[in-house]
mmCIF file of C-alpha atoms in Angstrom:
data_model
loop_
_atom_site.group_PDB
_atom_site.id
_atom_site.type_symbol
_atom_site.label_atom_id
_atom_site.label_comp_id
_atom_site.label_asym_id
_atom_site.label_seq_id
_atom_site.Cartn_x
_atom_site.Cartn_y
_atom_site.Cartn_z
ATOM 1 C CA MET D 1 -4.159 -16.635 18.543
ATOM 2 C CA THR D 2 -5.333 -16.390 22.102
ATOM 3 C CA ARG D 3 -7.671 -13.981 23.777
ATOM 4 C CA TRP D 4 -4.814 -12.081 25.490
ATOM 5 C CA LEU D 5 -2.400 -12.334 22.597
ATOM 6 C CA PRO D 6 -4.574 -12.044 19.474
ATOM 7 C CA HIS D 7 -1.691 -11.272 17.100
ATOM 8 C CA PRO D 8 1.564 -12.750 18.400
ATOM 9 C CA VAL D 9 3.654 -11.646 15.398
ATOM 10 C CA ALA D 10 2.492 -8.035 15.761
ATOM 11 C CA SER D 11 3.130 -8.212 19.515
ATOM 12 C CA LEU D 12 6.643 -9.506 18.995
ATOM 13 C CA ALA D 13 7.310 -6.869 16.327
ATOM 14 C CA LEU D 14 6.113 -4.061 18.633
ATOM 15 C CA CYS D 15 8.312 -5.306 21.464
ATOM 16 C CA ALA D 16 11.333 -5.582 19.155
ATOM 17 C CA LEU D 17 10.656 -2.121 17.714
ATOM 18 C CA TRP D 18 10.502 -0.631 21.204
ATOM 19 C CA MET D 19 13.846 -2.173 22.112
ATOM 20 C CA LEU D 20 15.428 -1.049 18.834
ATOM 21 C CA LEU D 21 14.220 2.504 19.312
ATOM 22 C CA ASN D 22 15.600 2.582 22.867
ATOM 23 C CA GLN D 23 18.768 0.655 21.961
ATOM 24 C CA ALA D 24 18.625 -1.177 25.271
ATOM 25 C CA LEU D 25 18.038 -4.701 26.536
ATOM 26 C CA ASP D 26 17.601 -3.891 30.208
ATOM 27 C CA PRO D 27 14.693 -5.513 32.093
ATOM 28 C CA ALA D 28 12.626 -2.317 32.253
ATOM 29 C CA ASN D 29 12.670 -1.850 28.459
ATOM 30 C CA VAL D 30 11.971 -5.532 27.807
ATOM 31 C CA LEU D 31 9.038 -5.418 30.241
ATOM 32 C CA PHE D 32 7.653 -2.191 28.766
ATOM 33 C CA GLY D 33 8.116 -3.535 25.208
ATOM 34 C CA ALA D 34 6.240 -6.698 26.151
ATOM 35 C CA ALA D 35 3.479 -4.605 27.716
ATOM 36 C CA LEU D 36 3.210 -2.564 24.517
ATOM 37 C CA GLY D 37 3.196 -5.740 22.448
ATOM 38 C CA ILE D 38 0.267 -7.073 24.450
ATOM 39 C CA ALA D 39 -1.684 -3.831 24.979
ATOM 40 C CA VAL D 40 -1.582 -2.253 21.512
ATOM 41 C CA PRO D 41 -3.161 -5.187 19.607
ATOM 42 C CA LEU D 42 -5.797 -5.555 22.318
ATOM 43 C CA LEU D 43 -6.655 -1.853 22.288
ATOM 44 C CA THR D 44 -6.738 -1.575 18.496
ATOM 45 C CA ARG D 45 -8.672 -4.703 17.582
ATOM 46 C CA ARG D 46 -11.929 -2.720 17.244
ATOM 47 C CA LEU D 47 -10.249 -0.637 14.526
ATOM 48 C CA GLN D 48 -10.279 -3.745 12.317
ATOM 49 C CA PRO D 49 -14.022 -4.372 11.757
ATOM 50 C CA LEU D 50 -13.287 -6.931 9.033
ATOM 51 C CA GLY D 51 -10.610 -8.722 11.037
ATOM 52 C CA TYR D 52 -6.942 -8.776 10.188
ATOM 53 C CA PRO D 53 -5.952 -9.589 6.618
ATOM 54 C CA ARG D 54 -4.293 -12.842 5.723
ATOM 55 C CA LEU D 55 -1.413 -12.674 3.259
ATOM 56 C CA ARG D 56 -2.070 -15.582 0.947
ATOM 57 C CA ARG D 57 1.230 -15.383 -0.941
ATOM 58 C CA PRO D 58 4.111 -13.929 1.107
ATOM 59 C CA ALA D 59 6.645 -14.398 -1.719
ATOM 60 C CA VAL D 60 4.488 -12.280 -4.054
ATOM 61 C CA PHE D 61 4.208 -9.676 -1.279
ATOM 62 C CA LEU D 62 8.007 -9.483 -0.868
ATOM 63 C CA LYS D 63 8.490 -9.201 -4.633
ATOM 64 C CA LEU D 64 5.861 -6.444 -4.790
ATOM 65 C CA MET D 65 7.529 -4.514 -1.963
ATOM 66 C CA ALA D 66 10.942 -4.780 -3.678
ATOM 67 C CA MET D 67 9.491 -3.592 -6.979
ATOM 68 C CA ALA D 68 7.607 -0.752 -5.269
ATOM 69 C CA THR D 69 10.771 0.386 -3.471
ATOM 70 C CA VAL D 70 12.635 0.584 -6.778
ATOM 71 C CA GLU D 71 9.715 2.450 -8.349
ATOM 72 C CA ILE D 72 9.550 4.945 -5.474
ATOM 73 C CA VAL D 73 13.276 5.733 -5.725
ATOM 74 C CA ARG D 74 13.046 6.019 -9.522
ATOM 75 C CA SER D 75 10.053 8.357 -9.208
ATOM 76 C CA CYS D 76 11.906 10.508 -6.658
ATOM 77 C CA PHE D 77 14.624 11.185 -9.208
ATOM 78 C CA GLY D 78 12.071 11.745 -11.979
ATOM 79 C CA VAL D 79 10.051 14.275 -9.993
ATOM 80 C CA CYS D 80 13.244 16.052 -8.866
ATOM 81 C CA ARG D 81 14.375 16.285 -12.487
ATOM 82 C CA VAL D 82 11.021 17.793 -13.519
ATOM 83 C CA ILE D 83 10.995 20.280 -10.636
ATOM 84 C CA LEU D 84 14.609 21.389 -11.043
ATOM 85 C CA PHE D 85 15.127 21.367 -14.793
ATOM 86 C CA LYS D 86 11.793 21.460 -16.662
ATOM 87 C CA ASP D 87 9.788 24.472 -17.724
ATOM 88 C CA TYR D 88 6.576 24.401 -15.663
ATOM 89 C CA ALA D 89 4.527 25.440 -18.683
ATOM 90 C CA ARG D 90 5.390 22.064 -20.270
ATOM 91 C CA VAL D 91 4.474 19.934 -17.221
ATOM 92 C CA ASN D 92 1.410 17.865 -18.159
ATOM 93 C CA SER D 93 -0.357 17.432 -14.821
ATOM 94 C CA GLN D 94 -3.633 15.527 -15.262
ATOM 95 C CA PHE D 95 -6.227 13.284 -13.696
ATOM 96 C CA ILE D 96 -6.731 9.839 -15.177
ATOM 97 C CA ARG D 97 -9.158 7.014 -14.463
ATOM 98 C CA VAL D 98 -7.909 3.470 -13.935
ATOM 99 C CA PRO D 99 -10.521 0.683 -14.057
ATOM 100 C CA LEU D 100 -10.033 -1.721 -11.156
ATOM 101 C CA ALA D 101 -10.949 -5.381 -10.848
ATOM 102 C CA MET D 102 -9.898 -5.640 -7.192
ATOM 103 C CA ARG D 103 -12.626 -5.381 -4.537
ATOM 104 C CA ASP D 104 -10.814 -6.493 -1.367
ATOM 105 C CA PRO D 105 -10.656 -3.534 1.071
ATOM 106 C CA TYR D 106 -7.180 -4.496 2.330
ATOM 107 C CA GLY D 107 -5.857 -4.819 -1.201
ATOM 108 C CA LEU D 108 -7.337 -1.432 -2.099
ATOM 109 C CA ALA D 109 -5.824 0.127 1.029
ATOM 110 C CA MET D 110 -2.407 -1.311 0.134
ATOM 111 C CA LEU D 111 -2.768 -0.056 -3.444
ATOM 112 C CA SER D 112 -3.616 3.381 -2.072
ATOM 113 C CA CYS D 113 -0.513 3.352 0.133
ATOM 114 C CA LEU D 114 1.751 2.269 -2.716
ATOM 115 C CA ILE D 115 0.391 4.910 -5.084
ATOM 116 C CA ASN D 116 0.552 7.715 -2.535
ATOM 117 C CA MET D 117 4.120 6.825 -1.501
ATOM 118 C CA THR D 118 5.249 7.140 -5.107
ATOM 119 C CA PRO D 119 6.235 10.747 -5.855
ATOM 120 C CA GLY D 120 4.283 12.276 -8.712
ATOM 121 C CA THR D 121 1.059 10.327 -8.125
ATOM 122 C CA VAL D 122 -1.863 10.827 -5.781
ATOM 123 C CA TRP D 123 -4.831 8.493 -5.237
ATOM 124 C CA VAL D 124 -7.851 10.774 -5.367
ATOM 125 C CA GLU D 125 -10.847 8.463 -4.952
ATOM 126 C CA ILE D 126 -12.569 5.328 -6.143
ATOM 127 C CA LEU D 127 -15.527 6.141 -8.350
ATOM 128 C CA PRO D 128 -18.075 3.599 -7.066
ATOM 129 C CA GLU D 129 -20.430 3.589 -10.042
ATOM 130 C CA ARG D 130 -17.813 2.009 -12.342
ATOM 131 C CA TYR D 131 -15.203 1.023 -9.753
ATOM 132 C CA GLU D 132 -12.533 3.231 -11.251
ATOM 133 C CA LEU D 133 -9.590 4.803 -9.495
ATOM 134 C CA ALA D 134 -9.259 8.540 -10.017
ATOM 135 C CA LEU D 135 -5.512 9.214 -10.045
ATOM 136 C CA HIS D 136 -3.592 12.478 -10.336
ATOM 137 C CA VAL D 137 -0.292 12.252 -12.202
ATOM 138 C CA PHE D 138 2.200 15.099 -11.843
ATOM 139 C CA ASP D 139 3.721 14.852 -15.329
ATOM 140 C CA LEU D 140 1.636 12.611 -17.582
ATOM 141 C CA HIS D 141 3.169 11.426 -20.847
ATOM 142 C CA ASP D 142 1.242 8.232 -21.621
ATOM 143 C CA GLU D 143 -2.110 7.510 -19.955
ATOM 144 C CA ALA D 144 -2.250 3.939 -21.307
ATOM 145 C CA TRP D 145 1.156 3.199 -19.742
ATOM 146 C CA TRP D 146 -0.080 4.383 -16.333
ATOM 147 C CA ILE D 147 -3.245 2.293 -16.543
ATOM 148 C CA ASP D 148 -1.272 -0.788 -17.570
ATOM 149 C CA THR D 149 1.334 -0.200 -14.843
ATOM 150 C CA ILE D 150 -1.245 0.170 -12.062
ATOM 151 C CA ARG D 151 -3.158 -2.898 -13.223
ATOM 152 C CA THR D 152 -0.215 -5.244 -13.897
ATOM 153 C CA ARG D 153 2.508 -4.154 -11.449
ATOM 154 C CA TYR D 154 0.305 -3.343 -8.483
ATOM 155 C CA GLU D 155 -3.292 -4.542 -8.752
ATOM 156 C CA ARG D 156 -2.634 -8.057 -10.070
ATOM 157 C CA PRO D 157 -0.089 -8.983 -7.335
ATOM 158 C CA LEU D 158 -2.325 -7.452 -4.653
ATOM 159 C CA MET D 159 -5.228 -9.559 -5.865
ATOM 160 C CA LEU D 160 -3.021 -12.645 -5.560
ATOM 161 C CA ILE D 161 -1.978 -11.611 -2.054
ATOM 162 C CA PHE D 162 -5.351 -10.600 -0.571
ATOM 163 C CA GLU D 163 -8.266 -11.927 -2.600
ATOM 164 C CA THR D 164 -9.594 -15.456 -2.683
ATOM 165 C CA GLU D 165 -11.374 -17.192 -5.545
ATOM 166 C CA ASN D 166 -14.721 -16.346 -3.893
ATOM 167 C CA ASP D 167 -13.969 -12.616 -3.682
ATOM 168 C CA HIS D 168 -13.960 -11.899 -7.386
ATOM 169 C CA GLY D 169 -13.856 -15.077 -9.398
ATOM 170 C CA ASN D 170 -10.311 -15.421 -10.728
ATOM 171 C CA PRO D 171 -7.577 -13.461 -8.879
ATOM 172 C CA ALA D 172 -5.164 -13.528 -11.818
#
């Protein structure tokens, strides 16, 4: 990391994304993509008051993303089935509370993104007094299953990815 290129991977990704979106490799697009790749990280570094996160276990991250993609697609079909074929009087829409062990702000932000991308669930808030996640589930059948799923499928891998031993004791 240098002063003018604080995040070279992000810079390269922005440049590549620009060229993919324009579907061109001409000098003007390469130059503009490089300018974006340099300017955007420099202009947005103040938006990261804690610094940029470090992924401690990239293999766990890739596995989590694959699992989350499957879960999102599965939930899309489940929510569609409920909307199209179920009597709305029998839909059990409720709020539940999920106790969280994770404290890392980047891990919590990623958990929020994963939950909100999954159809049928919405992250409402973190209740600070007990560090619980308030979650709305569109059609709740088993609250214990949801709590176990959030904690084992999402929270535990995110703690391995983002938290260190000093953040919360034991990440597993």
